[in-house]
Short mmCIF file of C-alpha atoms in Angstrom, two decimals:
data_model
loop_
_atom_site.label_atom_id
_atom_site.label_comp_id
_atom_site.label_asym_id
_atom_site.label_seq_id
_atom_site.Cartn_x
_atom_site.Cartn_y
_atom_site.Cartn_z
CA MET A 1010 -0.03 -0.14 0.02
CA PHE A 1011 1.36 3.53 -0.76
CA ASP A 1012 2.27 5.18 2.06
CA PRO A 1013 1.83 9.62 1.67
CA GLY A 1014 4.33 9.65 4.22
CA TRP A 1015 7.14 9.12 1.73
CA LEU A 1016 5.92 12.17 -0.57
CA PRO A 1017 8.32 14.56 1.29
CA GLU A 1018 11.20 12.30 0.71
CA LEU A 1019 10.09 11.44 -2.83
CA LEU A 1020 10.05 15.36 -3.45
CA ALA A 1021 13.46 16.10 -2.07
CA ALA A 1022 14.93 13.11 -4.01
CA VAL A 1023 13.45 14.10 -7.20
CA LEU A 1024 14.45 17.89 -6.69
CA ALA A 1025 18.22 17.00 -5.88
CA SER A 1026 18.40 14.84 -8.93
CA VAL A 1027 16.57 17.36 -11.10
CA ILE A 1028 19.27 20.09 -10.21
CA ALA A 1029 22.19 17.86 -10.14
CA ILE A 1030 21.27 16.34 -13.77
CA THR A 1031 20.49 19.70 -15.09
CA LEU A 1032 23.86 21.02 -14.01
CA HIS A 1033 25.47 18.28 -15.23
CA GLU A 1034 24.24 18.39 -18.69
CA ALA A 1035 24.82 22.20 -19.03
CA ALA A 1036 28.48 22.10 -17.62
CA HIS A 1037 29.05 19.72 -20.68
CA GLY A 1038 27.68 22.44 -22.97
CA TYR A 1039 29.59 25.47 -21.52
CA ALA A 1040 32.85 23.51 -21.52
CA ALA A 1041 32.33 22.52 -25.16
CA LEU A 1042 31.59 26.37 -26.01
CA GLY A 1043 34.57 27.54 -24.20
CA LEU A 1044 36.70 25.15 -26.05
CA GLY A 1045 35.33 26.26 -29.58
CA ASP A 1046 32.24 24.25 -30.24
CA PRO A 1047 28.97 26.29 -30.08
CA THR A 1048 26.64 23.37 -31.15
CA ALA A 1049 25.03 23.18 -27.97
CA ARG A 1050 24.12 26.71 -27.86
CA GLU A 1051 22.97 26.65 -31.71
CA ALA A 1052 20.44 23.76 -30.52
CA GLY A 1053 19.41 25.69 -27.74
CA ARG A 1054 20.83 23.38 -25.23
CA LEU A 1055 22.81 25.64 -23.16
CA SER A 1056 20.30 26.21 -20.63
CA LEU A 1057 19.61 25.99 -17.03
CA ASN A 1058 16.11 25.03 -17.64
CA PRO A 1059 15.72 21.37 -16.75
CA LEU A 1060 12.96 20.63 -19.32
CA ARG A 1061 15.47 21.49 -22.42
CA HIS A 1062 17.11 18.41 -21.06
CA VAL A 1063 14.38 16.22 -20.74
CA ASP A 1064 14.68 12.64 -22.79
CA LYS A 1065 11.38 10.98 -23.20
CA VAL A 1066 12.45 7.69 -22.68
CA GLY A 1067 15.21 8.30 -20.26
CA THR A 1068 13.70 11.07 -18.05
CA ILE A 1069 9.94 10.32 -18.41
CA LEU A 1070 9.27 6.51 -19.45
CA VAL A 1071 12.03 4.64 -17.32
CA PRO A 1072 11.61 6.40 -13.97
CA GLY A 1073 7.85 6.67 -14.20
CA VAL A 1074 7.49 2.96 -14.57
CA LEU A 1075 10.09 2.41 -11.83
CA LEU A 1076 8.48 4.73 -9.43
CA LEU A 1077 4.69 3.27 -10.33
CA GLY A 1078 6.00 0.01 -9.88
CA GLN A 1079 7.76 0.44 -6.48
CA LEU A 1080 5.04 2.68 -5.00
CA LEU A 1081 2.08 0.01 -6.12
CA THR A 1082 4.16 -3.16 -5.15
CA LEU A 1083 6.55 -1.75 -2.15
CA GLY A 1084 4.62 1.39 -0.72
CA ARG A 1085 7.85 3.41 -0.95
CA VAL A 1086 10.74 4.23 -3.56
CA GLU A 1087 13.99 2.35 -3.10
CA PHE A 1088 15.67 2.70 -6.53
CA MET A 1089 15.57 5.00 -9.57
CA PHE A 1090 17.21 5.23 -12.87
CA GLY A 1091 17.14 7.51 -15.84
CA TRP A 1092 19.14 9.63 -18.10
CA ALA A 1093 19.00 13.21 -19.39
CA LYS A 1094 19.08 14.08 -23.40
CA PRO A 1095 22.66 14.55 -23.85
CA VAL A 1096 23.93 17.78 -24.81
CA PRO A 1097 25.02 17.74 -28.30
CA VAL A 1098 28.81 18.30 -28.99
CA ASP A 1099 30.42 18.07 -32.24
CA VAL A 1100 34.20 17.02 -31.53
CA THR A 1101 35.25 18.24 -34.95
CA ARG A 1102 34.65 21.90 -34.09
CA LEU A 1103 36.49 21.53 -30.90
CA ARG A 1104 40.14 23.36 -31.18
CA HIS A 1105 41.90 19.89 -29.84
CA PRO A 1106 39.17 17.26 -30.64
CA LEU A 1107 40.28 14.31 -28.70
CA GLN A 1108 41.66 16.42 -25.72
CA GLY A 1109 38.79 18.65 -25.76
CA MET A 1110 36.42 15.82 -25.58
CA MET A 1111 38.07 14.93 -22.56
CA LEU A 1112 37.55 17.94 -20.91
CA VAL A 1113 34.22 18.34 -22.11
CA ALA A 1114 33.23 15.05 -20.49
CA ALA A 1115 35.16 15.65 -17.25
CA ALA A 1116 33.16 19.00 -16.78
CA GLY A 1117 29.78 17.08 -15.95
CA PRO A 1118 30.93 15.09 -13.30
CA ALA A 1119 33.42 18.03 -11.78
CA MET A 1120 30.03 20.31 -11.92
CA ASN A 1121 28.62 17.34 -9.46
CA PHE A 1122 31.39 17.22 -7.14
CA PHE A 1123 31.29 21.16 -6.76
CA LEU A 1124 27.54 20.85 -6.12
CA ALA A 1125 27.95 18.09 -3.29
CA TRP A 1126 30.50 20.40 -1.72
CA LEU A 1127 28.22 23.39 -2.02
CA ALA A 1128 25.29 21.24 -0.75
CA ALA A 1129 27.43 20.13 2.37
CA LEU A 1130 28.25 23.67 3.07
CA LEU A 1131 24.88 24.75 3.06
CA LEU A 1132 24.02 22.19 5.94
CA HIS A 1133 25.76 24.35 8.00
CA ALA A 1134 22.68 27.02 7.77
CA SER A 1135 19.63 24.41 7.42
CA TRP A 1136 18.88 24.86 10.81
CA LEU A 1137 17.95 28.39 10.38
CA LEU A 1138 14.56 27.49 8.73
CA GLY A 1139 14.01 26.08 12.24
CA ASP A 1140 13.96 29.70 13.46
CA PHE A 1141 12.20 31.37 10.54
CA GLY A 1142 9.92 28.54 9.77
CA SER A 1143 8.97 25.34 11.28
CA PRO A 1144 11.10 22.38 12.45
CA ASP A 1145 9.72 20.22 9.86
CA SER A 1146 11.11 22.77 7.37
CA ALA A 1147 14.48 22.67 8.91
CA GLY A 1148 14.36 18.82 8.82
CA TRP A 1149 13.42 18.88 5.24
CA ALA A 1150 15.99 21.21 4.10
CA TYR A 1151 18.42 19.37 5.88
CA ARG A 1152 17.14 16.17 4.18
CA PHE A 1153 17.23 17.54 1.10
CA LEU A 1154 20.94 18.97 1.20
CA ALA A 1155 21.96 15.39 2.42
CA LEU A 1156 20.21 13.86 -0.72
CA SER A 1157 21.73 16.54 -3.14
CA ILE A 1158 25.16 15.45 -1.72
CA LEU A 1159 24.34 11.94 -2.41
CA ALA A 1160 22.69 12.46 -5.85
CA ASN A 1161 25.58 14.44 -7.06
CA LEU A 1162 27.98 11.98 -6.08
CA VAL A 1163 26.18 8.75 -7.44
CA LEU A 1164 25.67 10.79 -10.57
CA GLY A 1165 29.20 12.11 -10.88
CA LEU A 1166 31.07 8.89 -9.98
CA PHE A 1167 28.74 6.70 -12.04
CA ASN A 1168 29.56 8.70 -15.19
CA LEU A 1169 33.27 8.06 -14.36
CA LEU A 1170 32.90 4.53 -15.14
CA PRO A 1171 35.38 4.01 -18.21
CA ILE A 1172 32.36 2.70 -20.62
CA PRO A 1173 31.61 5.09 -23.55
CA PRO A 1174 29.15 6.97 -23.70
CA LEU A 1175 29.34 7.54 -20.09
CA ASP A 1176 31.81 10.42 -19.31
CA GLY A 1177 34.68 7.96 -17.99
CA GLY A 1178 34.87 6.56 -21.42
CA ARG A 1179 35.30 9.62 -23.34
CA ILE A 1180 37.98 10.81 -20.63
CA LEU A 1181 39.58 7.40 -21.21
CA ALA A 1182 39.50 8.15 -24.96
CA GLY A 1183 41.30 11.22 -24.52
CA LEU A 1184 44.02 9.67 -22.81
CA LEU A 1185 44.33 7.16 -25.26
CA PRO A 1186 46.75 7.08 -28.62
CA LEU A 1187 44.59 7.83 -31.48
CA ARG A 1188 45.08 4.53 -33.07
CA LEU A 1189 43.34 2.92 -29.65
CA ALA A 1190 40.90 5.82 -29.15
CA LEU A 1191 39.04 5.64 -32.35
CA PRO A 1192 38.03 1.70 -32.07
CA PHE A 1193 37.31 2.28 -28.25
CA LEU A 1194 35.00 5.17 -29.20
CA SER A 1195 33.35 2.89 -31.54
CA LEU A 1196 31.85 0.70 -28.60
CA GLU A 1197 29.57 3.69 -27.83
CA ARG A 1198 26.58 2.57 -29.85
CA TYR A 1199 26.54 -0.39 -27.68
CA GLY A 1200 27.54 1.58 -24.61
CA ILE A 1201 24.08 1.87 -23.08
CA LEU A 1202 23.41 -1.97 -23.28
CA ILE A 1203 27.07 -2.71 -21.93
CA VAL A 1204 25.84 -0.42 -18.79
CA LEU A 1205 22.58 -1.94 -18.17
CA PHE A 1206 23.99 -5.38 -18.45
CA VAL A 1207 27.15 -4.87 -16.09
CA VAL A 1208 25.49 -2.47 -13.62
CA PHE A 1209 21.77 -3.94 -13.61
CA LEU A 1210 21.16 -7.36 -15.14
CA LEU A 1211 24.19 -9.31 -14.15
CA PRO A 1212 23.76 -8.73 -10.49
CA ARG A 1213 20.23 -10.27 -10.97
CA LEU A 1214 21.54 -13.13 -13.16
CA VAL A 1215 24.15 -14.06 -10.83
CA PRO A 1216 22.85 -13.29 -7.25
CA GLY A 1217 25.63 -11.84 -4.90
CA TYR A 1218 27.84 -10.76 -7.97
CA ASP A 1219 27.54 -7.22 -8.42
CA PRO A 1220 31.18 -5.56 -8.28
CA VAL A 1221 30.50 -2.38 -9.83
CA GLY A 1222 27.44 -1.94 -7.38
CA TRP A 1223 29.51 -2.94 -4.30
CA ALA A 1224 32.63 -0.65 -5.64
CA LEU A 1225 30.21 2.49 -6.27
CA ARG A 1226 28.88 1.75 -2.59
CA LEU A 1227 32.30 1.95 -1.28
CA VAL A 1228 33.45 4.97 -3.20
CA VAL A 1229 30.34 6.78 -2.59
CA THR A 1230 30.29 6.30 0.96
CA GLY A 1231 34.22 7.29 1.22
CA ALA A 1232 33.30 10.69 -1.17
CA PHE A 1233 30.29 11.67 0.94
CA ASN A 1234 32.63 11.69 4.19
CA LEU A 1235 35.36 13.24 2.28
CA VAL A 1236 32.87 16.21 1.44
CA LEU A 1237 31.65 16.68 4.74
CA ARG A 1238 35.09 17.11 6.04
CA LEU A 1239 35.98 19.53 3.14
CA ALA A 1240 32.90 21.33 4.31
CA GLY A 1241 33.90 21.80 7.78
CA HIS A 1242 31.58 19.29 9.35
CA GLY A 1243 33.24 16.94 11.78
#
């Protein structure tokens, strides 16, 4: 049965995820523009408007099915997955194509790590809402900021997996010699299938075998604690 007590938590998680994804994609576009490629600007995708980055399947259909399925069966949301419409980048218009592609790819995760640190800084002030609003407001703000840290770290670190078309795959391609980079990038057409198989399907086919999930949980936990310390929390 659906538990309405989860609605504030769900709202906080959705808002944190929307901000993380939107600024991640915008960072790619602004980095590309700075490196000589105005394709995102010409396509109207150099924007902080989340609606400009909506993908019908990855942003609406897949998360919607997961959301409704879990609410109807579990009464709460335990897992979400989706993606935004990638910001268009024309590698040939970058001043240094391979290295430029690497920097454009790195801009997305870098933005997420910065946002995680910023949210950790704002945690210091979340208690103020308890004075100017209600104690519930302070609690919701604290939870939203904590979820913002988590959403940004998960998004940033997940995208650093060295599989094209994830950012980590493009960063790795920029580090490889051209004769290796080009065949490696040719895997991009199969990249999303590889990601879905390794990260989501394989652990269900082989129960207890989830190396990527285990590594991400371990790294995210360490990164979460590091961000808190860098923001001045004990």
